[in-house]
Short mmCIF file of C-alpha atoms in Angstrom, two decimals:
data_model
loop_
_atom_site.label_atom_id
_atom_site.label_comp_id
_atom_site.label_asym_id
_atom_site.label_seq_id
_atom_site.Cartn_x
_atom_site.Cartn_y
_atom_site.Cartn_z
CA UNK A 235 275.10 103.81 3.41
CA UNK A 236 271.58 104.40 3.01
CA UNK A 237 269.42 107.39 4.24
CA UNK A 238 265.75 107.18 5.25
CA UNK A 239 265.00 110.34 3.48
CA UNK A 240 263.60 111.21 -0.11
CA UNK A 241 265.98 114.07 -0.81
CA UNK A 242 269.67 113.63 -1.10
CA UNK A 243 272.32 115.32 -3.20
CA UNK A 244 276.19 115.60 -2.99
CA UNK A 245 277.30 119.01 -2.31
CA UNK A 246 280.73 120.66 -2.17
CA UNK A 247 281.32 123.15 0.66
CA UNK A 248 281.88 126.72 -0.87
CA UNK A 249 281.37 128.91 2.01
CA UNK A 250 281.30 128.69 5.95
CA UNK A 251 280.09 131.64 7.98
CA UNK A 252 279.99 131.48 11.85
CA UNK A 253 277.87 133.14 14.48
CA UNK A 254 278.31 132.88 18.18
CA UNK A 255 276.78 129.39 18.35
CA UNK A 256 275.35 128.41 14.98
CA UNK A 257 276.94 128.47 11.52
CA UNK A 258 275.72 128.67 8.06
CA UNK A 259 277.31 126.52 5.29
CA UNK A 260 276.70 126.91 1.55
CA UNK A 261 277.17 124.05 -0.86
CA UNK A 262 277.60 124.04 -4.60
CA UNK A 263 275.52 120.91 -5.94
CA UNK A 264 275.63 119.51 -9.41
CA UNK A 265 274.53 121.88 -12.31
CA UNK A 266 275.84 124.88 -10.31
CA UNK A 267 272.81 125.35 -7.98
CA UNK A 268 273.54 126.08 -4.35
CA UNK A 269 272.04 124.72 -1.10
CA UNK A 270 272.48 126.03 2.44
CA UNK A 271 272.52 124.23 5.77
CA UNK A 272 272.40 125.82 9.24
CA UNK A 273 273.93 123.67 12.23
CA UNK A 274 275.72 124.31 15.38
CA UNK A 275 279.34 125.31 15.20
CA UNK A 276 279.92 122.10 17.36
CA UNK A 277 278.49 120.02 14.44
CA UNK A 278 280.72 121.89 12.07
CA UNK A 279 283.74 120.91 14.08
CA UNK A 280 282.78 117.40 14.40
CA UNK A 281 282.29 117.10 10.56
CA UNK A 282 285.54 119.03 10.37
CA UNK A 283 284.11 120.77 7.29
CA UNK A 284 286.48 122.78 5.05
CA UNK A 285 285.90 124.56 1.61
CA UNK A 286 285.97 121.95 -1.11
CA UNK A 287 284.85 119.02 1.03
CA UNK A 288 282.21 116.79 -0.52
CA UNK A 289 279.22 115.88 1.72
CA UNK A 290 275.77 114.45 1.42
CA UNK A 291 272.92 116.90 1.93
CA UNK A 292 269.69 115.04 3.27
CA UNK A 293 266.18 116.60 3.63
CA UNK A 294 263.17 114.52 4.76
CA UNK A 295 260.17 115.05 2.33
CA UNK A 296 258.07 116.24 5.20
CA UNK A 297 260.22 119.33 5.40
CA UNK A 298 259.80 120.41 1.83
CA UNK A 299 257.01 123.10 1.39
CA UNK A 300 255.20 123.38 -1.97
CA UNK A 301 254.10 126.80 -3.16
CA UNK A 302 252.06 127.49 -6.26
CA UNK A 303 252.40 130.98 -7.53
CA UNK B 32 257.15 137.20 -3.88
CA UNK B 33 260.00 136.43 -1.42
CA UNK B 34 260.65 133.58 0.82
CA UNK B 35 262.42 133.52 4.28
CA UNK B 36 264.40 130.38 3.45
CA UNK B 37 267.72 129.65 1.94
CA UNK B 38 266.69 126.68 -0.26
CA UNK B 39 264.26 127.14 -3.05
CA UNK B 40 264.03 125.82 -6.56
CA UNK B 41 261.39 125.53 -9.23
CA UNK B 42 260.07 122.06 -9.69
CA UNK B 43 257.63 120.44 -12.01
CA UNK B 44 255.10 117.87 -10.70
CA UNK B 45 255.92 114.37 -12.11
CA UNK B 46 254.10 111.96 -9.72
CA UNK B 47 251.42 112.04 -7.07
CA UNK B 48 250.91 109.11 -4.78
CA UNK B 49 248.05 109.27 -2.12
CA UNK B 50 247.75 107.41 1.14
CA UNK B 51 244.64 107.67 3.45
CA UNK B 52 245.55 111.02 4.71
CA UNK B 53 249.03 112.13 3.46
CA UNK B 54 250.41 112.08 -0.12
CA UNK B 55 253.78 112.07 -1.67
CA UNK B 56 254.55 114.30 -4.65
CA UNK B 57 257.53 114.05 -6.83
CA UNK B 58 259.08 117.03 -8.77
CA UNK B 59 261.51 117.16 -11.58
CA UNK B 60 263.93 120.18 -10.84
CA UNK B 61 266.38 121.70 -13.30
CA UNK B 62 269.04 119.48 -14.73
CA UNK B 63 266.86 116.29 -14.41
CA UNK B 64 267.19 115.90 -10.48
CA UNK B 65 264.18 115.04 -8.53
CA UNK B 66 262.90 116.15 -5.30
CA UNK B 67 260.04 114.78 -3.10
CA UNK B 68 257.42 116.36 -0.65
CA UNK B 69 255.03 114.89 1.65
CA UNK B 70 251.80 116.86 2.67
CA UNK B 71 248.30 116.28 3.58
CA UNK B 72 245.96 115.38 0.93
CA UNK B 73 244.03 118.47 1.85
CA UNK B 74 246.98 120.52 1.08
CA UNK B 75 247.26 118.81 -2.31
CA UNK B 76 243.80 119.63 -3.02
CA UNK B 77 244.19 123.32 -1.95
CA UNK B 78 247.17 123.51 -4.11
CA UNK B 79 245.17 121.88 -7.00
CA UNK B 80 248.32 120.10 -7.93
CA UNK B 81 248.39 118.17 -11.26
CA UNK B 82 251.11 116.58 -13.23
CA UNK B 83 253.18 119.21 -15.30
CA UNK B 84 252.34 122.06 -12.85
CA UNK B 85 255.39 124.23 -11.85
CA UNK B 86 255.86 125.16 -8.26
CA UNK B 87 258.22 126.52 -5.77
CA UNK B 88 259.99 124.01 -3.44
CA UNK B 89 261.17 125.71 -0.24
CA UNK B 90 263.40 124.25 2.52
CA UNK B 91 264.73 126.15 5.44
CA UNK B 92 268.33 125.76 5.97
CA UNK B 93 267.91 124.37 9.50
CA UNK B 94 266.32 121.21 8.00
CA UNK B 95 269.28 120.30 5.84
CA UNK B 96 271.43 117.61 7.39
CA UNK B 97 275.00 117.31 6.34
CA UNK B 98 276.64 113.87 6.34
CA UNK B 99 280.40 113.39 5.74
CA UNK B 100 281.02 109.94 4.34
CA UNK C 295 249.47 132.19 -4.38
CA UNK C 296 248.71 128.88 -2.60
CA UNK C 297 250.75 127.20 0.06
CA UNK C 298 251.01 123.49 0.78
CA UNK C 299 250.59 123.83 4.48
CA UNK C 300 247.75 123.63 6.75
CA UNK C 301 248.56 126.71 9.04
CA UNK C 302 248.89 130.14 7.61
CA UNK C 303 248.23 133.46 8.90
CA UNK C 304 248.88 137.18 7.97
CA UNK C 305 251.35 138.91 10.52
CA UNK C 306 252.67 142.33 10.90
CA UNK C 307 256.27 142.63 11.86
CA UNK C 308 256.62 144.24 15.32
CA UNK C 309 260.12 143.46 16.40
CA UNK C 310 263.41 142.26 14.79
CA UNK C 311 266.33 141.03 16.89
CA UNK C 312 269.61 140.06 15.35
CA UNK C 313 272.22 137.68 16.64
CA UNK C 314 275.47 136.94 14.90
CA UNK C 315 273.99 134.82 12.08
CA UNK C 316 270.33 134.18 13.11
CA UNK C 317 267.58 136.64 13.83
CA UNK C 318 264.27 136.48 15.63
CA UNK C 319 261.22 138.25 14.24
CA UNK C 320 257.91 138.92 16.15
CA UNK C 321 254.62 139.37 14.39
CA UNK C 322 251.29 140.54 15.53
CA UNK C 323 248.59 138.51 14.13
CA UNK C 324 244.76 139.17 14.07
CA UNK C 325 243.15 139.49 17.50
CA UNK C 326 246.42 140.77 19.06
CA UNK C 327 248.06 137.42 19.35
CA UNK C 328 251.85 137.12 18.59
CA UNK C 329 253.89 134.71 16.58
CA UNK C 330 257.68 134.33 16.29
CA UNK C 331 259.96 133.10 13.62
CA UNK C 332 263.77 132.42 13.77
CA UNK C 333 265.66 132.63 10.33
CA UNK C 334 269.12 133.57 9.11
CA UNK C 335 269.90 137.28 8.79
CA UNK C 336 270.39 136.58 5.09
CA UNK C 337 266.77 135.53 4.74
CA UNK C 338 265.73 138.63 6.65
CA UNK C 339 267.69 140.77 4.23
CA UNK C 340 266.32 139.01 1.24
CA UNK C 341 262.82 139.48 2.62
CA UNK C 342 263.79 143.13 3.46
CA UNK C 343 261.67 142.92 6.58
CA UNK C 344 260.88 146.12 8.45
CA UNK C 345 258.58 146.92 11.20
CA UNK C 346 255.11 147.20 9.89
CA UNK C 347 255.55 144.92 7.03
CA UNK C 348 252.62 142.46 6.43
CA UNK C 349 253.82 138.86 5.63
CA UNK C 350 252.36 135.41 5.54
CA UNK C 351 253.40 132.94 8.29
CA UNK C 352 253.34 129.43 7.25
CA UNK C 353 253.71 126.11 9.41
CA UNK C 354 253.30 122.69 8.06
CA UNK C 355 250.86 120.67 10.36
CA UNK C 356 253.53 118.16 11.03
CA UNK C 357 255.40 120.73 13.07
CA UNK C 358 252.53 121.42 15.47
CA UNK C 359 252.98 119.58 18.88
CA UNK C 360 249.80 118.87 20.79
CA UNK C 361 250.07 118.67 24.62
CA UNK C 362 247.28 117.91 26.97
CA UNK C 363 247.69 119.28 30.40
CA UNK D 41 254.35 124.01 32.86
CA UNK D 42 256.64 125.86 30.64
CA UNK D 43 257.48 125.13 27.01
CA UNK D 44 260.94 126.02 25.17
CA UNK D 45 259.12 127.23 22.10
CA UNK D 46 258.18 130.83 21.01
CA UNK D 47 254.66 129.86 19.75
CA UNK D 48 251.89 128.37 21.91
CA UNK D 49 248.22 128.79 22.04
CA UNK D 50 245.33 126.94 23.47
CA UNK D 51 243.27 125.12 21.08
CA UNK D 52 239.91 123.18 21.17
CA UNK D 53 239.56 119.88 19.07
CA UNK D 54 237.01 120.30 16.42
CA UNK D 55 237.78 117.60 14.04
CA UNK D 56 239.88 114.39 13.93
CA UNK D 57 240.48 112.37 10.65
CA UNK D 58 242.47 109.14 10.65
CA UNK D 59 244.47 107.70 7.77
CA UNK D 60 246.21 104.28 8.10
CA UNK D 61 249.00 105.44 10.49
CA UNK D 62 248.67 109.16 10.64
CA UNK D 63 245.90 111.40 11.75
CA UNK D 64 244.99 115.06 11.17
CA UNK D 65 243.56 117.05 14.00
CA UNK D 66 241.92 120.50 13.62
CA UNK D 67 241.60 123.00 16.52
CA UNK D 68 239.79 126.13 17.04
CA UNK D 69 241.81 128.78 18.63
CA UNK D 70 240.78 132.12 20.08
CA UNK D 71 239.13 134.54 17.81
CA UNK D 72 237.76 131.77 15.60
CA UNK D 73 240.90 130.98 13.80
CA UNK D 74 241.95 127.32 13.13
CA UNK D 75 245.14 125.33 13.41
CA UNK D 76 245.95 121.87 12.31
CA UNK D 77 248.38 119.19 13.56
CA UNK D 78 249.33 115.87 12.09
CA UNK D 79 250.63 113.05 14.40
CA UNK D 80 250.59 109.35 14.56
CA UNK D 81 247.30 107.67 15.50
CA UNK D 82 249.21 106.19 18.30
CA UNK D 83 250.00 109.73 19.65
CA UNK D 84 246.36 110.49 19.23
CA UNK D 85 245.38 107.55 21.39
CA UNK D 86 248.01 108.51 24.09
CA UNK D 87 246.53 111.99 24.27
CA UNK D 88 243.11 110.43 24.34
CA UNK D 89 241.92 113.37 22.18
CA UNK D 90 238.22 113.88 21.78
CA UNK D 91 236.27 116.77 20.19
CA UNK D 92 235.95 119.54 22.63
CA UNK D 93 239.19 118.78 24.42
CA UNK D 94 241.35 121.69 25.13
CA UNK D 95 244.96 121.39 24.45
CA UNK D 96 248.23 123.37 24.10
CA UNK D 97 249.61 123.78 20.44
CA UNK D 98 253.31 124.39 20.39
CA UNK D 99 255.57 125.43 17.43
CA UNK D 100 259.24 126.29 17.60
CA UNK D 101 259.98 129.54 16.02
CA UNK D 102 262.49 127.87 13.64
CA UNK D 103 259.59 126.08 12.03
CA UNK D 104 257.66 129.20 11.09
CA UNK D 105 258.31 130.22 7.44
CA UNK D 106 257.92 133.91 6.44
CA UNK D 107 256.66 134.82 3.02
CA UNK D 108 256.22 138.43 1.67
CA UNK D 109 253.84 138.64 -1.25
CA UNK E 166 250.42 115.77 31.09
CA UNK E 167 250.67 113.94 27.87
CA UNK E 168 252.60 114.90 24.68
CA UNK E 169 251.68 114.07 21.09
CA UNK E 170 255.06 112.83 20.14
CA UNK E 171 256.56 109.33 20.02
CA UNK E 172 259.82 110.28 21.63
CA UNK E 173 260.22 111.64 25.12
CA UNK E 174 262.66 111.27 27.87
CA UNK E 175 263.64 113.02 31.13
CA UNK E 176 266.89 114.88 31.04
CA UNK E 177 269.00 116.76 33.42
CA UNK E 178 270.50 120.07 32.37
CA UNK E 179 274.40 119.81 32.45
CA UNK E 180 275.49 122.65 30.14
CA UNK E 181 274.05 125.88 28.66
CA UNK E 182 275.94 127.80 26.04
CA UNK E 183 274.63 131.04 24.69
CA UNK E 184 275.40 132.78 21.30
CA UNK E 185 273.91 136.16 20.50
CA UNK E 186 270.34 134.98 20.08
CA UNK E 187 270.22 131.17 20.29
CA UNK E 188 271.59 128.84 22.96
CA UNK E 189 272.59 125.21 23.12
CA UNK E 190 271.67 123.15 26.26
CA UNK E 191 272.99 119.64 26.96
CA UNK E 192 271.17 117.24 28.94
CA UNK E 193 272.13 113.92 30.59
CA UNK E 194 269.50 111.29 30.11
CA UNK E 195 269.19 107.92 31.78
CA UNK E 196 271.96 105.51 31.36
CA UNK E 197 274.41 108.35 30.90
CA UNK E 198 273.71 109.16 27.42
CA UNK E 199 273.34 112.79 26.31
CA UNK E 200 270.98 114.86 24.32
CA UNK E 201 271.22 118.36 23.03
CA UNK E 202 268.68 121.13 22.22
CA UNK E 203 269.01 124.44 20.56
CA UNK E 204 266.45 127.14 21.24
CA UNK E 205 266.30 130.90 21.59
CA UNK E 206 267.71 132.46 24.62
CA UNK E 207 264.23 133.98 25.29
CA UNK E 208 262.95 130.37 25.48
CA UNK E 209 265.80 129.57 27.79
CA UNK E 210 264.81 132.42 30.09
CA UNK E 211 261.13 131.61 30.01
CA UNK E 212 262.02 128.09 31.03
CA UNK E 213 264.37 129.55 33.75
CA UNK E 214 266.73 126.69 33.01
CA UNK E 215 269.64 126.02 35.22
CA UNK E 216 272.27 123.27 35.61
CA UNK E 217 270.63 120.38 37.51
CA UNK E 218 267.16 121.11 36.37
CA UNK E 219 265.00 118.10 35.26
CA UNK E 220 262.97 118.68 32.06
CA UNK E 221 261.09 116.54 29.49
CA UNK E 222 262.81 116.26 26.03
CA UNK E 223 260.23 115.85 23.21
CA UNK E 224 260.94 114.87 19.52
CA UNK E 225 258.32 114.12 17.03
CA UNK E 226 258.84 110.79 15.14
CA UNK E 227 258.87 112.68 11.77
CA UNK E 228 262.06 114.36 12.86
CA UNK E 229 264.03 111.18 13.42
CA UNK E 230 266.19 110.23 10.52
CA UNK E 231 267.40 106.70 9.91
CA UNK E 232 270.62 105.85 8.37
CA UNK E 233 271.85 102.42 7.67
CA UNK E 234 275.64 102.06 7.42
CA UNK F 213 280.96 108.61 8.71
CA UNK F 214 280.05 111.83 10.57
CA UNK F 215 276.67 113.48 10.96
CA UNK F 216 276.05 117.27 11.31
CA UNK F 217 273.68 116.63 14.17
CA UNK F 218 273.90 116.81 17.95
CA UNK F 219 271.80 113.82 18.70
CA UNK F 220 272.65 110.36 17.39
CA UNK F 221 272.26 106.85 18.74
CA UNK F 222 272.41 103.32 17.50
CA UNK F 223 269.03 101.54 17.47
CA UNK F 224 267.80 98.17 16.59
CA UNK F 225 264.61 97.69 14.70
CA UNK F 226 261.97 96.03 16.84
CA UNK F 227 258.70 96.94 14.99
CA UNK F 228 257.49 98.18 11.58
CA UNK F 229 253.92 99.31 10.93
CA UNK F 230 252.78 100.48 7.53
CA UNK F 231 249.94 102.86 6.49
CA UNK F 232 249.04 103.68 2.98
CA UNK F 233 252.09 105.82 2.30
CA UNK F 234 253.93 106.34 5.50
CA UNK F 235 255.39 103.83 8.09
CA UNK F 236 256.30 103.87 11.65
CA UNK F 237 259.40 102.08 12.79
CA UNK F 238 260.26 101.40 16.40
CA UNK F 239 263.80 101.00 17.72
CA UNK F 240 265.37 99.57 20.93
CA UNK F 241 268.20 101.85 21.91
CA UNK F 242 270.83 101.04 24.49
CA UNK F 243 269.56 100.55 28.08
CA UNK F 244 266.16 99.33 26.94
CA UNK F 245 264.79 102.72 25.86
CA UNK F 246 262.82 103.07 22.71
CA UNK F 247 262.68 105.53 19.91
CA UNK F 248 260.25 105.91 17.06
CA UNK F 249 260.56 107.36 13.49
CA UNK F 250 258.07 107.97 10.76
CA UNK F 251 259.10 108.00 7.20
CA UNK F 252 257.69 107.07 3.76
CA UNK F 253 257.44 103.43 2.92
CA UNK F 254 259.67 104.25 -0.17
CA UNK F 255 262.38 105.14 2.40
CA UNK F 256 261.72 102.05 4.41
CA UNK F 257 262.24 99.92 1.20
CA UNK F 258 265.40 101.97 0.20
CA UNK F 259 266.76 101.27 3.63
CA UNK F 260 265.57 97.51 3.35
CA UNK F 261 264.78 97.67 7.06
CA UNK F 262 263.99 94.46 8.78
CA UNK F 263 263.48 93.60 12.40
CA UNK F 264 266.89 93.25 14.10
CA UNK F 265 268.74 95.60 11.78
CA UNK F 266 271.08 98.13 13.53
CA UNK F 267 270.75 101.66 12.32
CA UNK F 268 271.76 105.17 13.21
CA UNK F 269 268.95 107.43 14.66
CA UNK F 270 269.78 111.16 13.95
CA UNK F 271 268.05 114.16 15.32
CA UNK F 272 269.07 117.80 14.87
CA UNK F 273 269.19 119.75 18.10
CA UNK F 274 266.84 122.39 16.83
CA UNK F 275 264.09 119.62 16.56
CA UNK F 276 264.36 118.80 20.40
CA UNK F 277 261.51 120.59 22.38
CA UNK F 278 262.29 121.23 26.11
CA UNK F 279 259.37 121.19 28.62
CA UNK F 280 259.67 122.03 32.38
CA UNK F 281 256.89 120.54 34.40
#
């Protein structure tokens, strides 16, 4: 399995919060950082995501914004 | 300084590669992972990015794709 | 503070509308135009956005679609 | 003609710069601000964009990042 | 009418589902495939979308992720 | 293998065009339509994409813009 994206990491589901249509899922990634994804609840159900599941988190490089403070 | 995005991490510039118009910048983030951003060379120059610079890397949660293998 | 994006403008918060999970915020930008952002309510709270706040609105050039009528 | 996006503005093409595959187009929008779009050169040619052309610039609200300094 | 995006297809609205703020619209595209868009309810109302309406569905090429299984 | 996105289709690579840093790949999808993706050449090489390869093309619903003519 290979992904056409420059950013990918394995994450473990630690929290799922549902709105009316969308949901927000939080992941623990290696070294105790966290990541967050928003998707439709329909996607959540297709993925059958549950706390503790391990998934791949993918971000195309073009979506990463760089800020210099 | 606060960002309206659920994913943010400090990264150190480790590589910059330029095409004709766009460039690709690689960052070392804590715990020796890497991230990658694509932006215009014009943005690169505005940021005045150089190897070793520390920057903020920002990704809105809606841009994170979840895949379950 | 510098942003790796080709579109940025200062906006003043004029309206905040919350759904279950996401929120929609409207901004007045110079010359009386408006812009709109959708984010998680969690981001809204981190930003502690209130009517009248001045913020930076950032859009990477790759996200701008051009249409010729 | 109606667009399913919360941000739209009329822009006039003021500059076109081509790389190998992508191009960057700058627009003057009302009140002398500027916007910038990156697209494939193939899209540029389909649009047949030339300096002085008036186009619609469209951004979905989810792509607008808010930063509070 | 021309769009600065490499992916466009005509779709017919077959389902609209509303959350508190966002909505999800499903489209039938030629050859009986389906596509799905998420937008604000405000956009939905501006578009005045109803079942059976024919619309253009536009995706910039940079947003298409390629996966090789 | 499951994807947290509402739009996915199998495509066959029919054309690859490289710029300095980015590349554009065209796909034939069922019923003779085409789709197009832009990614870094580095992603292309990781995917080891060649004409005739079959891949999954994934688009999150939030990236689909609806236009009513």
